[in-house]
């Protein structure tokens, strides 16, 4: 099997945006994969084709349910998605799974690994599983994942599941690109009750206690009840904005129908209240702002010798010979001079 | 009484960096206040004088103990600082108190308010109390507070206390500019035990249960013991890196001598281990990076018509007519063209 990179190299001359777009709109997997490889590429020529392509497919995007899945490592995210995705496909939906790993932006996700993690789902025609992209420049994983969402939507995927595989600030990252956040947790993780960060619980729209099977079933159901009690303590805007709590088993399938029901109710509600489009618009605004910031910094660091000058001035700052504000003003002036010379 | 702003206006022509620097090095309050007003000013001419001044005093900075005080509103920070600062002055030190309020960067702190909050300390010759600066551009409160620290050091203050008056992410802000962080807490705040965020406790070097007086004394001592137990659960690098816990009363003075002792031990330790200078150097590096980022963004938004163009493109992005990455590339090109025209 060829790697996507060799594939691009070979066909470079014949890469035709129109053909790929047509392929995507027909839902052809090869075109879909090729498009994502293009937007993930660090090569300027690929990025340009990728951006052109994005512009063409833009009118066909936005129609999916973008579902974020968060939870500590070991909470059973992969098996949950495997089961849940398979259930959705049985209901007639096309499901794409994208992973995001902001904590290790420079390590490549393993395609094989991801397919093994979601064995059932990986076999399905109607599923598309894509591992976390590497970071690189110009927005890194976030830009790439956001653009992959758009491409999957144009290819006709109804449900896009975005899974965090890192730890840390990933809840916020996921929320910045999805319509709903599912927080997965397990009993006895020390993470289910008081120990669970208030902030995380507040940003979850649905909380799912996983592994509710075998000897652990009773504990999981108990944890679900306790979580419901704890959540009531938090100040909420309304009873309906309280995140619903579920117990589920990826082995027996218990809880999955109820979760799907809960997700649908959530979408109906936010669409009725106008929150749905407002949230998506705000996500676009934030993305634009972030993208601009990153491109500004990237263009700064791409100027020849500026890195060297930065190190020289940093040394002066650290040794107490130059005030910080003056050093950064000097660096900025160097940057402007370099841009003026480009003319 | 004249406001600092009118003062500057009147003397604008006679503002002489050398005179102010000499005044600062002599410890003259008028020069000190004038210098801080200059670095806080949003006027370019003032900022330039301020930066020149900073460069001159830089060799005389760095010799203070920079102590950060954090804690939820109501934890008794002002009364603690009032008592603690007075104690330090009695011991022969000069004490400056700077406040930082990153949560409301655009509201002016009240000088009168701050002096009322620290009544005893405000009366002392050896104390200098400065309210939180307004945000504004180019780094806002953080840059201004960091530069005020340097000016106070040049003016001979041995101990600089930086107090957070906002809520939220302020613990991180304080740590980015101080050598030690004191976390103040009260009993029954729901914040003392499990409820207290692990992250906050881990970034505190000393934890102080305040209001250990009257009927509350027993409870405060109990809370101190419980906190010590809870802290032992957290993974620590060594026994000595465990934050020490104290109970203190700003009314009776109980605990204050022990706290001062604990602070001195902390400084001895980090200086011995080389951590002290490493931390200060890293703070300078981070500050430079942050400062550069802010100045880049500021220069972007200062370009004529760019705000308008930003809004136009944002509208296209939000309505789904333009991909985000293309919009930000277009904005960047506008920015570069504007800089090239400046030549």
XYZ file of C-alpha atoms in Angstrom:
686
model
C 0.000 0.000 0.000
C 1.283 3.430 -0.863
C 1.491 6.116 1.782
C -0.615 9.222 1.025
C 2.569 11.228 0.577
C 3.995 9.145 -2.272
C 0.572 9.190 -3.802
C 0.574 12.973 -3.943
C 4.106 13.113 -5.234
C 3.289 10.863 -8.173
C 0.161 12.660 -9.170
C 1.380 16.149 -8.421
C 1.021 17.381 -11.986
C -2.392 15.855 -12.452
C -3.805 17.163 -9.196
C -6.936 18.821 -10.368
C -9.065 20.632 -7.811
C -12.223 20.210 -9.837
C -11.784 16.443 -10.043
C -11.153 16.094 -6.324
C -14.136 18.308 -5.487
C -16.391 16.224 -7.742
C -15.068 13.078 -6.080
C -15.694 14.472 -2.603
C -19.232 15.525 -3.444
C -19.879 12.010 -4.749
C -18.575 10.694 -1.441
C -15.574 8.920 -2.955
C -13.171 7.883 -0.230
C -10.046 8.345 -2.357
C -10.914 11.994 -3.061
C -11.817 12.545 0.576
C -8.517 11.136 1.813
C -6.577 13.030 -0.816
C -8.204 16.320 0.121
C -7.415 15.849 3.797
C -3.831 14.923 2.970
C -3.584 18.175 1.000
C -4.814 20.414 3.809
C -2.560 18.552 6.247
C 0.523 18.964 4.065
C 3.226 21.417 5.119
C 4.180 22.041 1.503
C 3.112 25.473 0.263
C 1.961 24.191 -3.143
C -0.255 21.563 -1.485
C -1.646 24.053 0.980
C -2.604 26.354 -1.857
C -4.462 23.590 -3.688
C -6.039 22.595 -0.369
C -7.278 26.142 0.253
C -8.660 26.407 -3.277
C -10.435 23.103 -2.758
C -11.896 24.244 0.572
C -13.354 27.301 -1.066
C -15.061 25.129 -3.684
C -16.626 22.727 -1.182
C -17.636 25.429 1.329
C -21.255 25.672 0.049
C -21.692 21.952 0.778
C -20.502 22.080 4.392
C -22.133 22.650 7.771
C -24.833 20.009 7.624
C -23.456 17.477 10.080
C -23.808 16.971 13.805
C -20.361 17.695 15.190
C -19.986 15.646 18.350
C -17.000 16.032 20.673
C -15.879 13.215 22.963
C -13.642 13.990 25.941
C -12.503 12.095 29.014
C -9.341 10.964 30.747
C -7.250 8.237 29.112
C -8.777 4.927 30.187
C -12.342 6.266 30.239
C -13.143 3.992 27.292
C -13.446 6.598 24.553
C -12.349 4.336 21.667
C -14.621 1.424 22.541
C -17.475 3.863 23.116
C -16.990 5.444 19.695
C -16.617 2.006 18.098
C -19.985 0.917 19.491
C -21.726 4.259 19.109
C -20.547 4.796 15.532
C -21.653 1.305 14.566
C -25.092 1.951 16.081
C -25.435 5.199 14.122
C -24.469 3.466 10.885
C -27.113 0.814 11.557
C -29.581 3.683 11.843
C -28.579 4.822 8.362
C -26.059 7.560 9.070
C -22.583 8.052 7.637
C -20.076 8.563 10.449
C -16.630 10.151 10.377
C -14.254 9.969 13.344
C -11.471 12.525 13.601
C -9.046 12.602 16.489
C -7.305 15.622 17.932
C -4.218 15.509 20.098
C -3.146 19.026 20.994
C -0.775 17.791 23.697
C 1.678 16.190 21.278
C 1.467 18.283 18.127
C 4.546 16.769 16.556
C 3.945 13.027 16.879
C 2.090 11.317 14.100
C -1.017 9.388 15.016
C -0.949 5.792 13.873
C -3.560 4.947 11.263
C -3.290 1.273 12.050
C -3.572 2.092 15.751
C -6.781 4.052 15.211
C -8.332 1.347 13.107
C -7.465 -1.266 15.716
C -8.920 0.885 18.444
C -12.258 0.931 16.596
C -12.385 -2.498 15.052
C -16.094 -2.798 14.276
C -16.461 0.709 12.950
C -13.356 0.432 10.782
C -14.969 -2.405 8.809
C -17.983 -0.335 7.784
C -18.360 1.230 4.373
C -20.209 4.162 5.919
C -17.430 5.011 8.368
C -14.332 7.131 7.887
C -11.650 7.153 10.580
C -8.780 9.613 10.421
C -6.003 9.853 13.017
C -4.815 13.099 14.584
C -2.745 15.224 12.211
C 0.727 16.418 13.150
C 1.058 20.003 14.332
C 3.368 21.921 12.080
C 2.768 25.551 11.280
C -0.231 27.759 10.604
C -2.630 26.570 13.233
C -1.453 22.981 13.397
C -3.830 20.310 14.585
C -6.711 22.692 15.134
C -6.787 24.146 11.663
C -6.318 20.726 10.105
C -9.062 19.103 12.146
C -11.469 21.978 11.484
C -10.818 21.790 7.758
C -11.140 17.984 7.798
C -14.592 18.420 9.370
C -15.631 20.589 6.412
C -14.306 18.096 3.878
C -16.120 15.207 5.578
C -19.325 17.220 5.536
C -18.997 17.901 1.827
C -18.469 14.151 1.364
C -21.864 13.559 2.911
C -21.019 12.471 6.449
C -23.992 13.169 8.721
C -22.206 12.767 12.004
C -18.648 13.815 12.725
C -17.177 12.573 15.973
C -14.138 14.471 17.231
C -12.240 12.608 19.880
C -9.501 14.007 22.117
C -6.647 11.636 22.647
C -4.442 13.925 24.699
C -4.863 15.202 28.222
C -5.119 18.704 29.619
C -6.817 21.620 27.950
C -8.473 19.483 25.307
C -12.038 20.109 26.549
C -11.803 23.723 25.437
C -10.246 22.708 22.130
C -13.051 20.267 21.396
C -15.735 22.788 22.282
C -14.231 25.283 19.862
C -15.101 23.023 16.923
C -18.112 20.916 17.894
C -21.814 21.422 18.566
C -22.033 19.164 21.613
C -19.542 17.714 24.087
C -19.846 14.243 25.614
C -17.723 13.708 28.713
C -16.873 10.074 29.385
C -15.921 9.016 32.884
C -15.500 5.807 34.867
C -16.287 4.855 38.445
C -13.496 4.885 40.961
C -11.359 7.127 38.816
C -11.315 9.651 41.643
C -12.594 11.780 38.850
C -16.309 11.054 39.157
C -17.353 13.184 42.089
C -15.826 16.039 44.041
C -12.510 15.270 42.436
C -13.858 15.944 38.962
C -13.073 19.461 37.945
C -16.051 21.742 38.158
C -14.981 23.469 34.968
C -14.970 20.249 32.977
C -18.395 19.213 34.175
C -19.756 22.619 33.332
C -18.516 22.451 29.771
C -19.960 18.985 29.153
C -23.396 18.757 27.570
C -23.759 15.047 28.324
C -21.865 13.017 30.915
C -21.511 9.284 30.412
C -20.330 6.834 33.057
C -18.820 4.061 30.940
C -18.095 0.393 31.611
C -21.499 -0.166 33.207
C -21.277 -3.930 32.853
C -20.489 -7.064 34.862
C -19.579 -6.433 38.454
C -19.116 -2.746 37.758
C -22.683 -2.164 36.563
C -24.115 -1.366 40.003
C -21.250 1.012 40.768
C -21.683 2.797 37.471
C -25.411 3.278 38.059
C -24.628 4.567 41.537
C -22.016 6.962 40.178
C -24.550 8.236 37.639
C -26.992 9.064 40.479
C -24.292 10.747 42.530
C -23.173 12.840 39.571
C -26.741 14.004 39.043
C -26.811 15.126 42.670
C -23.478 16.934 42.427
C -24.510 18.704 39.239
C -27.579 20.143 40.915
C -25.313 22.088 43.285
C -23.745 24.016 40.434
C -25.419 27.238 39.429
C -27.247 26.649 36.157
C -29.073 28.974 33.869
C -32.040 26.647 33.821
C -33.047 23.081 34.692
C -32.826 22.166 31.022
C -29.228 23.366 30.752
C -28.167 20.804 33.356
C -26.039 18.193 31.590
C -27.820 14.828 31.444
C -25.953 11.904 32.960
C -25.975 8.380 31.519
C -24.466 5.022 32.395
C -23.419 2.959 29.401
C -21.705 -0.278 28.462
C -19.817 -0.655 25.219
C -20.006 -4.428 25.787
C -23.743 -4.863 26.304
C -24.873 -1.720 24.520
C -26.826 -0.560 27.563
C -27.493 3.162 27.556
C -26.621 3.818 23.920
C -30.164 4.345 22.645
C -30.823 6.763 25.503
C -27.627 8.671 24.738
C -28.533 9.013 21.062
C -31.990 10.188 22.129
C -30.359 12.731 24.489
C -28.124 14.037 21.731
C -31.084 14.532 19.399
C -33.037 16.377 22.073
C -30.013 18.595 22.694
C -29.753 19.522 19.005
C -33.478 20.227 18.755
C -33.279 22.473 21.777
C -30.226 24.518 20.736
C -31.604 24.903 17.229
C -34.930 26.112 18.590
C -33.202 28.592 20.878
C -31.002 29.875 18.070
C -27.943 28.829 20.085
C -26.808 26.373 17.434
C -25.980 28.855 14.697
C -24.763 31.466 17.139
C -22.251 28.966 18.506
C -21.050 27.987 15.046
C -20.677 31.621 14.041
C -18.708 32.388 17.185
C -16.490 29.389 16.493
C -15.741 30.799 13.052
C -14.972 34.226 14.503
C -12.620 32.737 17.089
C -10.993 30.569 14.478
C -10.356 33.578 12.237
C -8.824 35.508 15.097
C -6.631 32.575 16.119
C -5.638 31.858 12.548
C -4.569 35.450 11.978
C -2.542 35.459 15.184
C -0.758 32.254 14.198
C -0.030 33.436 10.673
C 1.339 36.715 12.005
C 3.702 34.908 14.361
C 4.637 32.386 11.703
C 5.517 35.116 9.231
C 7.579 36.809 11.919
C 9.637 33.707 12.617
C 10.028 32.934 8.899
C 12.073 36.071 8.314
C 15.745 35.225 7.741
C 18.073 36.055 10.635
C 15.187 37.110 12.857
C 15.544 33.981 14.955
C 19.205 34.838 15.451
C 18.377 38.420 16.348
C 15.718 37.171 18.747
C 18.270 35.000 20.518
C 20.752 37.850 20.715
C 18.224 40.234 22.243
C 16.834 37.556 24.541
C 20.341 37.045 25.887
C 20.604 40.788 26.596
C 17.208 40.739 28.303
C 18.014 37.719 30.449
C 21.337 39.194 31.528
C 19.595 42.401 32.590
C 21.094 44.661 29.933
C 17.947 45.456 27.943
C 14.338 46.045 29.035
C 11.846 43.573 27.605
C 9.614 46.154 25.942
C 12.559 47.728 24.149
C 13.789 44.330 22.957
C 10.417 43.453 21.489
C 10.162 46.878 19.841
C 13.546 46.316 18.217
C 12.476 42.880 16.988
C 9.305 44.331 15.537
C 11.295 46.976 13.671
C 13.557 44.309 12.190
C 10.465 42.457 11.037
C 8.984 45.531 9.386
C 12.269 46.321 7.646
C 12.420 42.778 6.276
C 8.907 43.091 4.893
C 9.699 46.433 3.302
C 12.739 44.924 1.585
C 10.555 42.214 0.059
C 8.870 44.706 -2.222
C -4.701 67.609 44.625
C -3.676 67.238 41.025
C -4.189 63.966 39.212
C -0.991 62.345 37.894
C -2.146 63.060 34.328
C -2.387 66.836 34.741
C 0.940 66.732 36.473
C 2.593 65.186 33.434
C 0.885 67.564 31.057
C 2.187 70.617 32.864
C 5.732 69.419 33.132
C 5.864 67.728 29.762
C 8.590 69.976 28.412
C 10.703 69.736 31.524
C 10.450 65.963 31.815
C 14.041 64.964 32.103
C 14.860 61.274 32.296
C 18.108 61.876 34.121
C 16.403 63.882 36.856
C 13.706 61.271 37.363
C 16.271 58.454 37.436
C 18.330 60.299 40.039
C 15.199 60.875 42.081
C 14.241 57.209 41.886
C 17.691 56.055 42.944
C 17.474 58.420 45.919
C 14.149 56.818 46.761
C 12.121 59.981 46.211
C 8.424 59.171 46.107
C 7.554 61.898 43.609
C 10.033 60.527 41.051
C 8.863 56.987 41.725
C 5.230 57.893 41.162
C 6.071 59.957 38.098
C 8.032 57.090 36.545
C 5.204 54.632 37.074
C 2.721 57.099 35.620
C 4.954 57.370 32.553
C 5.163 53.630 31.912
C 1.423 53.347 32.510
C 0.611 56.107 30.044
C -0.951 55.230 26.693
C 0.659 58.260 25.051
C 3.519 57.323 22.717
C 5.730 60.208 23.860
C 5.333 59.186 27.499
C 5.969 55.552 26.708
C 9.190 56.442 24.968
C 10.428 58.420 27.947
C 9.301 55.561 30.173
C 11.273 53.022 28.159
C 14.357 55.216 28.169
C 14.007 55.562 31.924
C 13.644 51.802 32.391
C 16.853 51.203 30.515
C 18.669 53.615 32.800
C 17.435 52.054 36.026
C 17.813 48.430 34.850
C 21.242 47.967 36.518
C 19.652 48.849 39.867
C 16.815 46.325 39.683
C 16.315 42.707 40.702
C 17.297 42.946 44.352
C 13.888 42.615 45.992
C 11.856 39.691 47.209
C 8.867 39.570 44.872
C 5.991 38.079 46.833
C 2.675 37.184 45.184
C -0.559 37.018 47.174
C -3.537 35.134 45.755
C -6.866 33.939 47.108
C -10.560 34.282 46.466
C -12.254 37.619 47.202
C -13.062 37.594 50.901
C -9.999 35.590 51.900
C -8.672 38.654 53.693
C -5.860 39.617 51.337
C -5.933 43.372 52.055
C -5.949 43.052 55.841
C -3.236 40.415 55.629
C -1.030 42.682 53.520
C -1.778 45.620 55.791
C -0.561 43.675 58.843
C 2.237 41.824 57.086
C 3.630 44.927 55.389
C 3.581 46.831 58.672
C 5.460 43.991 60.381
C 8.118 43.999 57.651
C 8.558 47.764 57.964
C 9.008 47.358 61.722
C 11.772 44.902 60.880
C 13.482 47.603 58.848
C 12.361 46.800 55.298
C 10.881 49.086 52.663
C 7.675 47.556 51.272
C 5.860 48.256 48.000
C 2.400 46.859 47.281
C 1.282 46.597 43.668
C -2.075 45.184 42.687
C -2.939 43.371 39.520
C -6.435 42.864 38.170
C -6.286 40.963 34.888
C -10.009 40.261 34.931
C -11.039 43.868 34.404
C -8.275 45.427 32.360
C -10.199 48.547 31.529
C -11.468 49.729 34.918
C -9.279 52.002 36.923
C -8.324 50.909 40.423
C -9.156 53.438 43.079
C -6.135 54.905 44.842
C -8.236 55.985 47.769
C -9.804 52.532 47.863
C -6.415 50.839 48.044
C -5.189 53.139 50.768
C -8.332 52.534 52.782
C -7.959 48.813 52.351
C -4.485 49.000 53.899
C -4.907 51.722 56.468
C -1.932 51.047 58.708
C 0.503 50.431 55.903
C -0.629 53.511 53.989
C 0.507 55.713 56.869
C 4.086 54.445 56.778
C 6.923 56.378 55.193
C 8.558 53.113 54.151
C 5.512 51.837 52.263
C 4.394 52.494 48.709
C 0.949 51.356 47.594
C -0.043 51.502 43.953
C -3.415 50.384 42.571
C -3.848 48.147 39.544
C -3.144 49.928 36.256
C -5.672 49.992 33.455
C -5.152 47.563 30.586
C -4.757 49.451 27.369
C -2.440 48.302 24.630
C 0.988 46.711 24.476
C 0.784 44.171 27.228
C -1.624 46.042 29.462
C -1.668 45.335 33.175
C 1.064 42.736 33.007
C 3.675 44.874 31.320
C 2.827 47.819 33.529
C 3.006 45.815 36.749
C 6.267 44.153 35.725
C 7.832 47.506 34.893
C 6.502 49.018 38.133
C 8.288 46.215 40.032
C 11.569 47.241 38.409
C 11.048 50.917 39.229
C 10.230 50.097 42.864
C 13.367 47.999 43.094
C 15.497 50.827 41.746
C 13.876 53.059 44.369
C 15.213 50.741 47.054
C 12.174 48.704 48.034
C 13.321 45.401 49.536
C 10.024 43.619 49.389
C 7.465 43.960 46.614
C 4.076 42.456 47.296
C 1.933 41.765 44.233
C -1.687 41.198 45.083
C -4.368 39.825 42.751
C -7.678 41.574 43.099
C -9.504 39.731 40.330
C -10.693 36.171 40.130
C -9.877 33.387 37.701
C -6.548 32.777 36.052
C -4.716 35.235 38.262
C -2.593 32.572 40.010
C -0.685 31.964 36.792
C -0.351 35.690 36.176
C 1.116 36.269 39.624
C 3.569 33.402 39.283
C 4.839 34.848 36.018
C 6.214 37.882 37.857
C 7.003 36.835 41.433
C 9.488 34.623 43.271
C 7.029 33.088 45.708
C 3.254 32.692 45.853
C 1.217 32.881 49.054
C -2.275 31.428 48.767
C -4.741 32.844 51.306
C -7.817 30.849 52.186
C -10.532 30.842 54.836
C -12.349 28.083 56.665
C -15.775 27.112 55.436
C -15.215 28.665 52.052
C -15.838 25.276 50.481
C -12.482 26.097 49.026
C -10.250 24.730 51.774
C -10.346 20.999 51.134
C -11.426 18.793 48.268
C -13.188 21.749 46.698
C -9.969 23.707 46.408
C -8.542 23.285 42.961
C -5.589 20.936 42.894
C -3.836 23.142 40.386
C -4.034 26.189 42.616
C -2.665 24.355 45.607
C 0.176 22.988 43.542
C 1.212 26.432 42.368
C 1.200 27.878 45.888
C 4.469 27.911 47.798
C 2.817 28.811 51.096
C -0.813 28.359 52.076
C -2.290 30.552 54.792
C -5.616 29.971 56.513
C -6.608 33.490 57.510
C -8.991 34.867 60.140
C -7.661 32.498 62.821
C -9.122 34.549 65.640
C -12.069 34.621 68.047
C -14.521 31.795 67.582
C -12.984 30.915 64.252
C -9.499 30.214 65.639
C -10.116 26.524 66.394
C -11.652 25.971 62.961
C -8.751 27.669 61.233
C -6.211 25.534 63.075
C -8.228 22.449 62.172
C -8.382 23.507 58.516
C -4.601 24.025 58.541
C -4.123 20.406 59.758
C -6.560 19.059 57.177
C -4.841 20.960 54.365
C -1.528 19.487 55.416
C -3.067 16.032 55.136
C -4.611 16.718 51.733
C -1.347 18.123 50.392
C 0.482 14.917 51.275
C -1.706 13.026 48.788
C -0.452 15.089 45.867
C 2.604 13.820 44.062
C 5.546 15.991 45.075
C 9.094 16.117 43.879
C 10.336 16.029 47.457
C 9.148 16.505 51.026
C 10.713 19.968 51.020
C 8.723 21.053 47.959
C 5.465 20.501 49.844
C 3.873 23.909 50.415
C 3.892 24.818 54.114
C 0.524 25.615 55.654
C -0.060 28.336 58.252
C -2.984 29.699 60.229
C -2.866 33.442 60.787
C -4.867 36.296 62.245
C -4.535 39.825 60.926
C -6.237 40.956 64.148
C -4.008 39.291 66.739
C -0.923 38.884 64.578
C -0.783 35.153 65.264
C 1.193 33.245 62.668
C 2.877 36.236 61.042
C 6.357 35.673 62.458
C 6.197 32.014 61.346
C 5.081 33.040 57.857
C 7.946 35.503 57.497
C 10.313 32.771 58.723
C 8.817 30.385 56.130
C 9.287 32.909 53.335
C 12.927 33.430 54.269
C 13.554 29.665 54.339
C 11.928 29.369 50.915
C 14.191 32.037 49.428
C 17.312 30.479 50.966
C 16.339 27.116 49.539
C 15.554 28.247 45.966
C 18.685 30.368 45.886
C 20.806 27.433 47.045
C 19.242 25.164 44.435
C 19.759 27.718 41.675
C 15.993 27.752 41.092
C 15.698 31.408 41.970
C 17.650 32.856 39.057
C 16.427 30.204 36.655
C 12.845 31.186 37.441
C 13.554 34.889 36.986
C 15.301 34.229 33.678
C 12.410 32.121 32.431
C 10.006 34.865 33.467
C 11.982 37.324 31.342
C 11.977 34.942 28.373
C 8.225 34.426 28.623
C 7.657 38.127 29.014
C 9.688 38.863 25.871
C 7.732 36.312 23.881
C 4.397 37.630 25.156
C 5.427 41.222 24.584
C 6.441 40.524 20.999
C 3.153 38.752 20.320
C 1.162 41.651 21.722
C 3.110 44.272 19.813
C 2.698 42.312 16.586
C -1.059 42.145 17.061
C -1.221 45.754 18.139
C 0.666 46.906 15.060
C -1.679 44.834 12.930
C -4.786 46.458 14.356
C -3.250 49.941 14.186
C -3.121 49.849 10.389
C -5.737 52.138 8.883
C -8.749 50.395 7.342
C -7.548 46.986 8.490
C -10.249 46.825 11.145
C -12.812 47.541 8.442
C -11.323 44.889 6.156
C -11.277 42.459 9.066
C -14.973 43.011 9.632
C -15.752 42.608 5.945
C -13.880 39.311 5.709
C -15.247 38.085 9.029
C -18.727 38.635 7.656
C -17.866 36.518 4.603
C -16.426 33.804 6.844
C -19.423 33.740 9.160
C -21.850 33.554 6.260
C -19.945 30.582 4.839
C -18.617 32.325 1.739
C -14.908 32.314 2.550
C -12.711 29.734 4.286
C -11.054 30.978 7.472
C -7.491 30.275 6.397
C -7.959 32.204 3.170
C -9.486 35.149 5.020
C -6.569 35.351 7.422
C -4.083 35.084 4.554
C -5.808 37.991 2.813
C -5.691 40.056 6.009
C -2.006 39.313 6.434
C -1.320 40.454 2.874
C -3.160 43.710 3.509
C -1.020 44.219 6.579
C 2.226 43.604 4.676
C 1.182 45.978 1.898
C 0.442 48.679 4.446
C 3.896 48.246 5.994
C 5.555 48.375 2.594
C 3.771 51.632 1.793
C 5.129 53.174 4.980
C 8.646 53.272 3.604
